[in-house]
Amino acid sequence: MRYLLRRLGFLAFTAWAALTINFVLPRMMPGNPAQVMIAKFQGRLSPRALEALELAFGLNVRQSLVAQYVEYWKQIFRGDLGVSLTYYPTPVAEVLAQALPWTLGLVGVSTLLAFGAGTLIGIHSAWRHGSRLADAVVPVALFLNSMPYFWFALVVLYVFAFLLGWFPLGGGSSPGGGEGWAYWAGVVRHAVLPALTITVTAMGGWLLTMRNNMMSVLGEEYIAFARAKGLRDRAIKYRYAARNAILPSFTGLSMALGFVVGGALLTEMVFAYPGVGFILYQAVTSLDYPLMQAIFLFISLAVLLANFLADMTLALLDPRVRAGGG
């Protein structure tokens, strides 16, 4: 219980710090969203329109910074994230609600697939180390881990979509792609190449991490003791070695899952996939401060929550974490 309370306190403090930084940073930048929109019209709007736009965007620069900070927290608790400049007059919350399912489906599933495949291959490679096949996995994983994923995305897009025509060139679904199973089949077909890009390029890192952890654990005395007791190889491999070796990987997985809501920016840009990464790119190029601020807010909270869940998982799996209090 003491460990849980300490982690909850740490979560609350870091969430407050992240939200406060999210409030301060946009106000340190010159101008505000209303002035950006006035500049887009190149003087064709009267100065009186500036005040009207500030009210429309929920800004009140005539208030003190403390009053703006209090209003900022009220807006967060109300779920009011402002109005997007890029998709004006659509509220930011509505823009995110449309993009988030695409990103969670694509990046979330791809991250879990890469973690599962990389971890299993890493376990087998470490267990069979010394054999040609197991040792050949290491340079392949190093190549995948160091390969720029946007470059791999361009290669698979050119080969499988442009030359062979097996998959669509971009987008999240076919326009007028029907309903029911026909629609979902189109969604899966559009997601294959982006998912393949993320899974293949991320798998090398998980594989190397798990292999190194496993090799370290296999040298421990309790593994030698388990062998001396005559336990079956399968039990030693998974119940004793892999169970302890996978603990550090959970922290990395929690960070990766936390960043899922931020989308895979370059991959979504290459495939014009309608996820959070794609609208973040549009928000940056359009100086859409409310949308950028909301996306950074979601990424910060998702990473903090994922870290908290990882701490709880580690405490359940490893009694030493609970005894040591973190």
mmCIF file of C-alpha atoms in Angstrom:
data_model
loop_
_atom_site.group_PDB
_atom_site.id
_atom_site.type_symbol
_atom_site.label_atom_id
_atom_site.label_comp_id
_atom_site.label_asym_id
_atom_site.label_seq_id
_atom_site.Cartn_x
_atom_site.Cartn_y
_atom_site.Cartn_z
ATOM 1 C CA MET A 1 0.000 0.000 0.000
ATOM 2 C CA ARG A 2 2.875 2.366 0.796
ATOM 3 C CA TYR A 3 4.422 1.665 -2.616
ATOM 4 C CA LEU A 4 1.078 2.354 -4.336
ATOM 5 C CA LEU A 5 0.591 5.657 -2.485
ATOM 6 C CA ARG A 6 4.113 6.804 -3.364
ATOM 7 C CA ARG A 7 3.543 6.038 -7.032
ATOM 8 C CA LEU A 8 0.152 7.798 -7.020
ATOM 9 C CA GLY A 9 1.765 10.875 -5.434
ATOM 10 C CA PHE A 10 4.541 10.845 -8.032
ATOM 11 C CA LEU A 11 1.944 10.469 -10.815
ATOM 12 C CA ALA A 12 -0.086 13.428 -9.525
ATOM 13 C CA PHE A 13 2.993 15.679 -9.183
ATOM 14 C CA THR A 14 4.403 14.882 -12.632
ATOM 15 C CA ALA A 15 0.946 15.292 -14.232
ATOM 16 C CA TRP A 16 0.629 18.755 -12.629
ATOM 17 C CA ALA A 17 4.149 19.692 -13.820
ATOM 18 C CA ALA A 18 3.465 18.469 -17.384
ATOM 19 C CA LEU A 19 0.140 20.335 -17.596
ATOM 20 C CA THR A 20 1.724 23.507 -16.209
ATOM 21 C CA ILE A 21 4.553 23.372 -18.761
ATOM 22 C CA ASN A 22 1.910 22.783 -21.440
ATOM 23 C CA PHE A 23 0.243 26.027 -20.270
ATOM 24 C CA VAL A 24 3.446 28.087 -20.077
ATOM 25 C CA LEU A 25 5.181 27.119 -23.349
ATOM 26 C CA PRO A 26 2.578 28.454 -25.844
ATOM 27 C CA ARG A 27 2.412 31.745 -23.903
ATOM 28 C CA MET A 28 6.184 32.191 -24.228
ATOM 29 C CA MET A 29 5.819 32.168 -28.016
ATOM 30 C CA PRO A 30 5.135 35.435 -29.862
ATOM 31 C CA GLY A 31 1.512 36.064 -30.880
ATOM 32 C CA ASN A 32 -1.525 33.856 -30.313
ATOM 33 C CA PRO A 33 -3.852 31.753 -32.523
ATOM 34 C CA ALA A 34 -6.125 34.721 -33.256
ATOM 35 C CA GLN A 35 -3.196 36.815 -34.514
ATOM 36 C CA VAL A 36 -2.047 33.898 -36.679
ATOM 37 C CA MET A 37 -5.462 33.712 -38.325
ATOM 38 C CA ILE A 38 -5.492 37.508 -38.847
ATOM 39 C CA ALA A 39 -2.059 37.209 -40.523
ATOM 40 C CA LYS A 40 -3.366 34.477 -42.832
ATOM 41 C CA PHE A 41 -5.892 36.917 -44.292
ATOM 42 C CA GLN A 42 -3.071 39.445 -44.990
ATOM 43 C CA GLY A 43 -4.876 42.529 -43.688
ATOM 44 C CA ARG A 44 -8.227 41.736 -45.277
ATOM 45 C CA LEU A 45 -9.822 41.547 -41.799
ATOM 46 C CA SER A 46 -10.311 44.599 -39.630
ATOM 47 C CA PRO A 47 -8.439 44.901 -36.291
ATOM 48 C CA ARG A 48 -11.809 44.582 -34.557
ATOM 49 C CA ALA A 49 -11.947 41.013 -35.826
ATOM 50 C CA LEU A 50 -8.947 40.197 -33.590
ATOM 51 C CA GLU A 51 -10.983 40.619 -30.413
ATOM 52 C CA ALA A 52 -13.825 38.534 -31.844
ATOM 53 C CA LEU A 53 -11.414 35.740 -32.787
ATOM 54 C CA GLU A 54 -9.775 35.823 -29.332
ATOM 55 C CA LEU A 55 -13.200 35.298 -27.799
ATOM 56 C CA ALA A 56 -13.943 32.516 -30.312
ATOM 57 C CA PHE A 57 -10.689 30.714 -29.442
ATOM 58 C CA GLY A 58 -11.313 31.109 -25.701
ATOM 59 C CA LEU A 59 -8.380 33.530 -25.262
ATOM 60 C CA ASN A 60 -8.383 36.545 -23.045
ATOM 61 C CA VAL A 61 -4.945 38.139 -23.180
ATOM 62 C CA ARG A 62 -6.161 41.052 -21.044
ATOM 63 C CA GLN A 63 -6.430 38.736 -18.023
ATOM 64 C CA SER A 64 -3.504 38.240 -15.673
ATOM 65 C CA LEU A 65 -1.398 35.097 -16.108
ATOM 66 C CA VAL A 66 -2.780 33.669 -12.850
ATOM 67 C CA ALA A 67 -6.364 34.166 -14.032
ATOM 68 C CA GLN A 68 -5.494 32.505 -17.362
ATOM 69 C CA TYR A 69 -3.905 29.597 -15.448
ATOM 70 C CA VAL A 70 -7.077 29.109 -13.368
ATOM 71 C CA GLU A 71 -9.223 29.279 -16.510
ATOM 72 C CA TYR A 72 -6.871 26.774 -18.203
ATOM 73 C CA TRP A 73 -7.527 24.194 -15.452
ATOM 74 C CA LYS A 74 -11.269 24.847 -15.632
ATOM 75 C CA GLN A 75 -11.173 24.198 -19.385
ATOM 76 C CA ILE A 76 -9.248 20.944 -18.871
ATOM 77 C CA PHE A 77 -11.765 19.647 -16.340
ATOM 78 C CA ARG A 78 -14.601 20.649 -18.709
ATOM 79 C CA GLY A 79 -12.839 18.883 -21.607
ATOM 80 C CA ASP A 80 -12.722 22.191 -23.521
ATOM 81 C CA LEU A 81 -9.488 22.192 -25.567
ATOM 82 C CA GLY A 82 -10.344 25.201 -27.750
ATOM 83 C CA VAL A 83 -11.019 25.535 -31.487
ATOM 84 C CA SER A 84 -8.675 24.256 -34.205
ATOM 85 C CA LEU A 85 -7.315 26.783 -36.689
ATOM 86 C CA THR A 86 -6.598 24.107 -39.298
ATOM 87 C CA TYR A 87 -10.121 22.697 -39.185
ATOM 88 C CA TYR A 88 -11.865 25.921 -38.090
ATOM 89 C CA PRO A 89 -14.482 26.065 -36.590
ATOM 90 C CA THR A 90 -14.249 22.401 -35.461
ATOM 91 C CA PRO A 91 -13.366 22.003 -31.737
ATOM 92 C CA VAL A 92 -9.969 20.441 -31.016
ATOM 93 C CA ALA A 93 -11.591 17.647 -28.984
ATOM 94 C CA GLU A 94 -13.643 16.641 -32.036
ATOM 95 C CA VAL A 95 -10.561 16.657 -34.305
ATOM 96 C CA LEU A 96 -8.676 14.434 -31.843
ATOM 97 C CA ALA A 97 -11.676 12.115 -31.404
ATOM 98 C CA GLN A 98 -11.699 11.502 -35.171
ATOM 99 C CA ALA A 99 -7.918 10.885 -35.453
ATOM 100 C CA LEU A 100 -7.265 8.939 -32.243
ATOM 101 C CA PRO A 101 -8.967 5.628 -33.230
ATOM 102 C CA TRP A 102 -6.850 5.435 -36.410
ATOM 103 C CA THR A 103 -3.611 5.928 -34.447
ATOM 104 C CA LEU A 104 -4.555 3.578 -31.598
ATOM 105 C CA GLY A 105 -5.493 0.856 -34.069
ATOM 106 C CA LEU A 106 -2.390 1.213 -36.239
ATOM 107 C CA VAL A 107 0.424 2.182 -33.856
ATOM 108 C CA GLY A 108 -0.967 0.322 -30.827
ATOM 109 C CA VAL A 109 -1.345 -3.010 -32.614
ATOM 110 C CA SER A 110 1.980 -2.582 -34.461
ATOM 111 C CA THR A 111 3.828 -1.807 -31.209
ATOM 112 C CA LEU A 112 2.417 -4.897 -29.481
ATOM 113 C CA LEU A 113 3.223 -7.091 -32.509
ATOM 114 C CA ALA A 114 6.805 -5.774 -32.634
ATOM 115 C CA PHE A 115 7.236 -6.297 -28.871
ATOM 116 C CA GLY A 116 5.824 -9.841 -28.963
ATOM 117 C CA ALA A 117 7.785 -10.986 -32.014
ATOM 118 C CA GLY A 118 11.042 -9.303 -30.947
ATOM 119 C CA THR A 119 10.805 -10.684 -27.411
ATOM 120 C CA LEU A 120 10.113 -14.271 -28.498
ATOM 121 C CA ILE A 121 12.932 -14.260 -31.083
ATOM 122 C CA GLY A 122 15.271 -12.651 -28.515
ATOM 123 C CA ILE A 123 14.495 -15.404 -25.978
ATOM 124 C CA HIS A 124 15.126 -18.150 -28.534
ATOM 125 C CA SER A 125 18.294 -16.473 -29.861
ATOM 126 C CA ALA A 126 19.795 -16.189 -26.373
ATOM 127 C CA TRP A 127 18.800 -19.732 -25.409
ATOM 128 C CA ARG A 128 20.352 -21.178 -28.592
ATOM 129 C CA HIS A 129 23.350 -18.833 -28.662
ATOM 130 C CA GLY A 130 26.339 -20.378 -30.398
ATOM 131 C CA SER A 131 24.278 -21.849 -33.238
ATOM 132 C CA ARG A 132 24.551 -20.194 -36.676
ATOM 133 C CA LEU A 133 20.882 -19.349 -36.982
ATOM 134 C CA ALA A 134 20.606 -17.844 -33.489
ATOM 135 C CA ASP A 135 23.764 -15.753 -33.887
ATOM 136 C CA ALA A 136 22.753 -14.603 -37.389
ATOM 137 C CA VAL A 137 19.721 -12.922 -35.829
ATOM 138 C CA VAL A 138 21.924 -10.300 -34.123
ATOM 139 C CA PRO A 139 23.262 -8.463 -37.238
ATOM 140 C CA VAL A 140 19.791 -8.592 -38.791
ATOM 141 C CA ALA A 141 18.317 -7.005 -35.653
ATOM 142 C CA LEU A 142 21.044 -4.343 -35.633
ATOM 143 C CA PHE A 143 20.236 -3.509 -39.255
ATOM 144 C CA LEU A 144 16.495 -3.258 -38.548
ATOM 145 C CA ASN A 145 17.101 -1.169 -35.433
ATOM 146 C CA SER A 146 19.331 1.327 -37.244
ATOM 147 C CA MET A 147 17.240 1.549 -40.428
ATOM 148 C CA PRO A 148 15.303 4.861 -40.738
ATOM 149 C CA TYR A 149 11.665 3.856 -40.693
ATOM 150 C CA PHE A 150 10.559 6.581 -43.111
ATOM 151 C CA TRP A 151 13.081 5.205 -45.633
ATOM 152 C CA PHE A 152 11.667 1.686 -45.202
ATOM 153 C CA ALA A 153 8.160 3.163 -45.540
ATOM 154 C CA LEU A 154 9.081 4.752 -48.876
ATOM 155 C CA VAL A 155 10.587 1.456 -50.118
ATOM 156 C CA VAL A 156 7.529 -0.695 -49.273
ATOM 157 C CA LEU A 157 5.212 2.007 -50.636
ATOM 158 C CA TYR A 158 7.089 2.067 -53.955
ATOM 159 C CA VAL A 159 7.365 -1.731 -54.314
ATOM 160 C CA PHE A 160 4.044 -3.044 -52.985
ATOM 161 C CA ALA A 161 1.730 -0.120 -53.772
ATOM 162 C CA PHE A 162 3.194 1.626 -56.839
ATOM 163 C CA LEU A 163 4.934 -1.182 -58.770
ATOM 164 C CA LEU A 164 2.877 -4.237 -57.799
ATOM 165 C CA GLY A 165 -0.382 -2.450 -56.934
ATOM 166 C CA TRP A 166 -1.176 -4.901 -54.136
ATOM 167 C CA PHE A 167 -2.056 -2.179 -51.623
ATOM 168 C CA PRO A 168 -3.395 1.403 -51.849
ATOM 169 C CA LEU A 169 -0.946 4.298 -52.066
ATOM 170 C CA GLY A 170 -2.331 6.116 -49.034
ATOM 171 C CA GLY A 171 -5.269 7.028 -46.815
ATOM 172 C CA GLY A 172 -7.095 5.128 -44.106
ATOM 173 C CA SER A 173 -10.018 3.703 -46.106
ATOM 174 C CA SER A 174 -11.377 3.623 -49.646
ATOM 175 C CA PRO A 175 -13.643 6.531 -50.591
ATOM 176 C CA GLY A 176 -17.130 5.093 -50.884
ATOM 177 C CA GLY A 177 -15.738 1.764 -49.734
ATOM 178 C CA GLY A 178 -19.127 0.383 -48.741
ATOM 179 C CA GLU A 179 -20.376 -0.745 -45.350
ATOM 180 C CA GLY A 180 -19.866 -3.598 -42.920
ATOM 181 C CA TRP A 181 -17.253 -6.168 -43.874
ATOM 182 C CA ALA A 182 -16.354 -4.387 -47.139
ATOM 183 C CA TYR A 183 -15.505 -1.209 -45.226
ATOM 184 C CA TRP A 184 -13.397 -2.999 -42.586
ATOM 185 C CA ALA A 185 -11.601 -5.031 -45.253
ATOM 186 C CA GLY A 186 -10.647 -1.730 -46.904
ATOM 187 C CA VAL A 187 -9.422 -0.335 -43.571
ATOM 188 C CA VAL A 188 -7.217 -3.403 -42.956
ATOM 189 C CA ARG A 189 -5.870 -3.245 -46.527
ATOM 190 C CA HIS A 190 -4.904 0.413 -46.074
ATOM 191 C CA ALA A 191 -3.226 -0.358 -42.712
ATOM 192 C CA VAL A 192 -1.055 -3.280 -43.880
ATOM 193 C CA LEU A 193 1.907 -1.282 -45.245
ATOM 194 C CA PRO A 194 2.062 1.297 -42.393
ATOM 195 C CA ALA A 195 1.758 -1.520 -39.831
ATOM 196 C CA LEU A 196 4.472 -3.546 -41.599
ATOM 197 C CA THR A 197 6.775 -0.503 -41.527
ATOM 198 C CA ILE A 198 6.318 0.154 -37.804
ATOM 199 C CA THR A 199 6.497 -3.519 -36.796
ATOM 200 C CA VAL A 200 9.629 -4.420 -38.781
ATOM 201 C CA THR A 201 11.633 -1.320 -37.818
ATOM 202 C CA ALA A 202 10.688 -1.518 -34.122
ATOM 203 C CA MET A 203 11.173 -5.280 -33.739
ATOM 204 C CA GLY A 204 15.000 -5.118 -33.894
ATOM 205 C CA GLY A 205 15.235 -3.015 -30.726
ATOM 206 C CA TRP A 206 12.987 -5.323 -28.711
ATOM 207 C CA LEU A 207 14.912 -8.377 -29.975
ATOM 208 C CA LEU A 208 18.325 -7.013 -28.973
ATOM 209 C CA THR A 209 17.089 -5.824 -25.569
ATOM 210 C CA MET A 210 15.510 -9.177 -24.732
ATOM 211 C CA ARG A 211 18.506 -11.166 -26.011
ATOM 212 C CA ASN A 212 20.965 -9.145 -23.914
ATOM 213 C CA ASN A 213 18.779 -9.403 -20.795
ATOM 214 C CA MET A 214 18.340 -13.147 -21.333
ATOM 215 C CA MET A 215 22.087 -13.725 -21.798
ATOM 216 C CA SER A 216 22.745 -11.912 -18.532
ATOM 217 C CA VAL A 217 20.121 -13.906 -16.622
ATOM 218 C CA LEU A 218 21.354 -17.239 -18.027
ATOM 219 C CA GLY A 219 24.669 -16.638 -16.227
ATOM 220 C CA GLU A 220 23.010 -16.335 -12.806
ATOM 221 C CA GLU A 221 23.569 -18.972 -10.130
ATOM 222 C CA TYR A 222 19.887 -19.820 -9.714
ATOM 223 C CA ILE A 223 19.774 -20.912 -13.386
ATOM 224 C CA ALA A 224 22.723 -23.260 -12.768
ATOM 225 C CA PHE A 225 20.933 -24.517 -9.632
ATOM 226 C CA ALA A 226 17.760 -25.160 -11.647
ATOM 227 C CA ARG A 227 19.757 -27.159 -14.196
ATOM 228 C CA ALA A 228 21.438 -29.124 -11.368
ATOM 229 C CA LYS A 229 17.995 -30.004 -9.969
ATOM 230 C CA GLY A 230 17.134 -31.558 -13.323
ATOM 231 C CA LEU A 231 14.297 -29.203 -14.269
ATOM 232 C CA ARG A 232 13.098 -29.372 -17.855
ATOM 233 C CA ASP A 233 14.674 -26.920 -20.320
ATOM 234 C CA ARG A 234 11.297 -25.384 -21.169
ATOM 235 C CA ALA A 235 10.630 -24.580 -17.506
ATOM 236 C CA ILE A 236 14.096 -23.033 -17.021
ATOM 237 C CA LYS A 237 13.811 -21.086 -20.268
ATOM 238 C CA TYR A 238 10.435 -19.456 -19.691
ATOM 239 C CA ARG A 239 9.636 -19.745 -15.951
ATOM 240 C CA TYR A 240 13.062 -18.814 -14.563
ATOM 241 C CA ALA A 241 15.124 -17.040 -17.238
ATOM 242 C CA ALA A 242 12.616 -15.257 -19.504
ATOM 243 C CA ARG A 243 10.348 -14.204 -16.612
ATOM 244 C CA ASN A 244 13.206 -12.268 -14.977
ATOM 245 C CA ALA A 245 14.796 -11.064 -18.212
ATOM 246 C CA ILE A 246 11.591 -9.491 -19.502
ATOM 247 C CA LEU A 247 11.139 -7.110 -16.537
ATOM 248 C CA PRO A 248 13.336 -4.272 -17.949
ATOM 249 C CA SER A 249 11.535 -4.579 -21.299
ATOM 250 C CA PHE A 250 8.191 -3.762 -19.613
ATOM 251 C CA THR A 251 9.445 -0.256 -18.798
ATOM 252 C CA GLY A 252 10.365 0.289 -22.449
ATOM 253 C CA LEU A 253 7.010 -1.118 -23.576
ATOM 254 C CA SER A 254 5.137 1.223 -21.244
ATOM 255 C CA MET A 255 6.985 4.211 -22.712
ATOM 256 C CA ALA A 256 6.271 2.987 -26.245
ATOM 257 C CA LEU A 257 2.560 2.491 -25.479
ATOM 258 C CA GLY A 258 2.423 5.941 -23.900
ATOM 259 C CA PHE A 259 3.776 7.507 -27.070
ATOM 260 C CA VAL A 260 1.241 5.576 -29.178
ATOM 261 C CA VAL A 261 -1.265 8.464 -28.877
ATOM 262 C CA GLY A 262 1.318 10.728 -30.522
ATOM 263 C CA GLY A 263 1.204 8.547 -33.598
ATOM 264 C CA ALA A 264 4.047 7.549 -35.874
ATOM 265 C CA LEU A 265 4.555 10.988 -37.387
ATOM 266 C CA LEU A 266 6.698 10.226 -40.452
ATOM 267 C CA THR A 267 4.987 6.915 -41.226
ATOM 268 C CA GLU A 268 1.553 8.561 -41.169
ATOM 269 C CA MET A 269 2.887 11.367 -43.377
ATOM 270 C CA VAL A 270 4.353 8.947 -45.944
ATOM 271 C CA PHE A 271 1.096 6.966 -46.174
ATOM 272 C CA ALA A 272 -1.197 10.012 -45.641
ATOM 273 C CA TYR A 273 -2.753 8.001 -42.813
ATOM 274 C CA PRO A 274 -5.423 10.046 -40.964
ATOM 275 C CA GLY A 275 -3.960 9.564 -37.462
ATOM 276 C CA VAL A 276 -2.730 11.898 -34.720
ATOM 277 C CA GLY A 277 0.772 12.111 -36.219
ATOM 278 C CA PHE A 278 -0.658 13.358 -39.523
ATOM 279 C CA ILE A 279 -2.802 16.063 -37.900
ATOM 280 C CA LEU A 280 0.154 17.046 -35.669
ATOM 281 C CA TYR A 281 2.158 17.712 -38.843
ATOM 282 C CA GLN A 282 -0.713 19.796 -40.223
ATOM 283 C CA ALA A 283 -0.997 21.666 -36.908
ATOM 284 C CA VAL A 284 2.724 22.528 -36.919
ATOM 285 C CA THR A 285 2.724 23.729 -40.544
ATOM 286 C CA SER A 286 -0.454 25.783 -39.916
ATOM 287 C CA LEU A 287 0.722 27.172 -36.535
ATOM 288 C CA ASP A 288 -2.392 25.637 -34.980
ATOM 289 C CA TYR A 289 -1.407 26.251 -31.338
ATOM 290 C CA PRO A 290 -4.619 24.866 -29.706
ATOM 291 C CA LEU A 291 -4.325 21.578 -31.615
ATOM 292 C CA MET A 292 -0.579 21.235 -30.916
ATOM 293 C CA GLN A 293 -1.153 21.997 -27.219
ATOM 294 C CA ALA A 294 -3.913 19.377 -26.987
ATOM 295 C CA ILE A 295 -1.803 16.680 -28.694
ATOM 296 C CA PHE A 296 1.174 17.360 -26.400
ATOM 297 C CA LEU A 297 -1.217 17.242 -23.438
ATOM 298 C CA PHE A 298 -2.524 13.822 -24.459
ATOM 299 C CA ILE A 299 0.993 12.473 -25.092
ATOM 300 C CA SER A 300 2.202 13.665 -21.651
ATOM 301 C CA LEU A 301 -0.753 12.141 -19.799
ATOM 302 C CA ALA A 302 -0.559 8.887 -21.774
ATOM 303 C CA VAL A 303 3.173 8.440 -21.023
ATOM 304 C CA LEU A 304 2.635 9.151 -17.313
ATOM 305 C CA LEU A 305 -0.280 6.719 -17.101
ATOM 306 C CA ALA A 306 1.650 4.040 -18.998
ATOM 307 C CA ASN A 307 4.618 4.444 -16.631
ATOM 308 C CA PHE A 308 2.314 4.097 -13.624
ATOM 309 C CA LEU A 309 0.791 0.896 -15.029
ATOM 310 C CA ALA A 310 4.301 -0.443 -15.755
ATOM 311 C CA ASP A 311 5.330 0.228 -12.133
ATOM 312 C CA MET A 312 2.268 -1.654 -10.893
ATOM 313 C CA THR A 313 3.011 -4.571 -13.242
ATOM 314 C CA LEU A 314 6.637 -4.751 -12.071
ATOM 315 C CA ALA A 315 5.490 -4.715 -8.452
ATOM 316 C CA LEU A 316 3.177 -7.649 -9.134
ATOM 317 C CA LEU A 317 5.851 -9.662 -10.971
ATOM 318 C CA ASP A 318 8.843 -8.877 -8.744
ATOM 319 C CA PRO A 319 8.423 -8.942 -4.929
ATOM 320 C CA ARG A 320 11.776 -7.122 -4.539
ATOM 321 C CA VAL A 321 10.174 -3.990 -6.075
ATOM 322 C CA ARG A 322 7.386 -4.042 -3.481
ATOM 323 C CA ALA A 323 9.815 -4.690 -0.630
ATOM 324 C CA GLY A 324 12.197 -1.950 -1.731
ATOM 325 C CA GLY A 325 9.422 0.556 -2.351
ATOM 326 C CA GLY A 326 10.638 1.363 -5.860
#
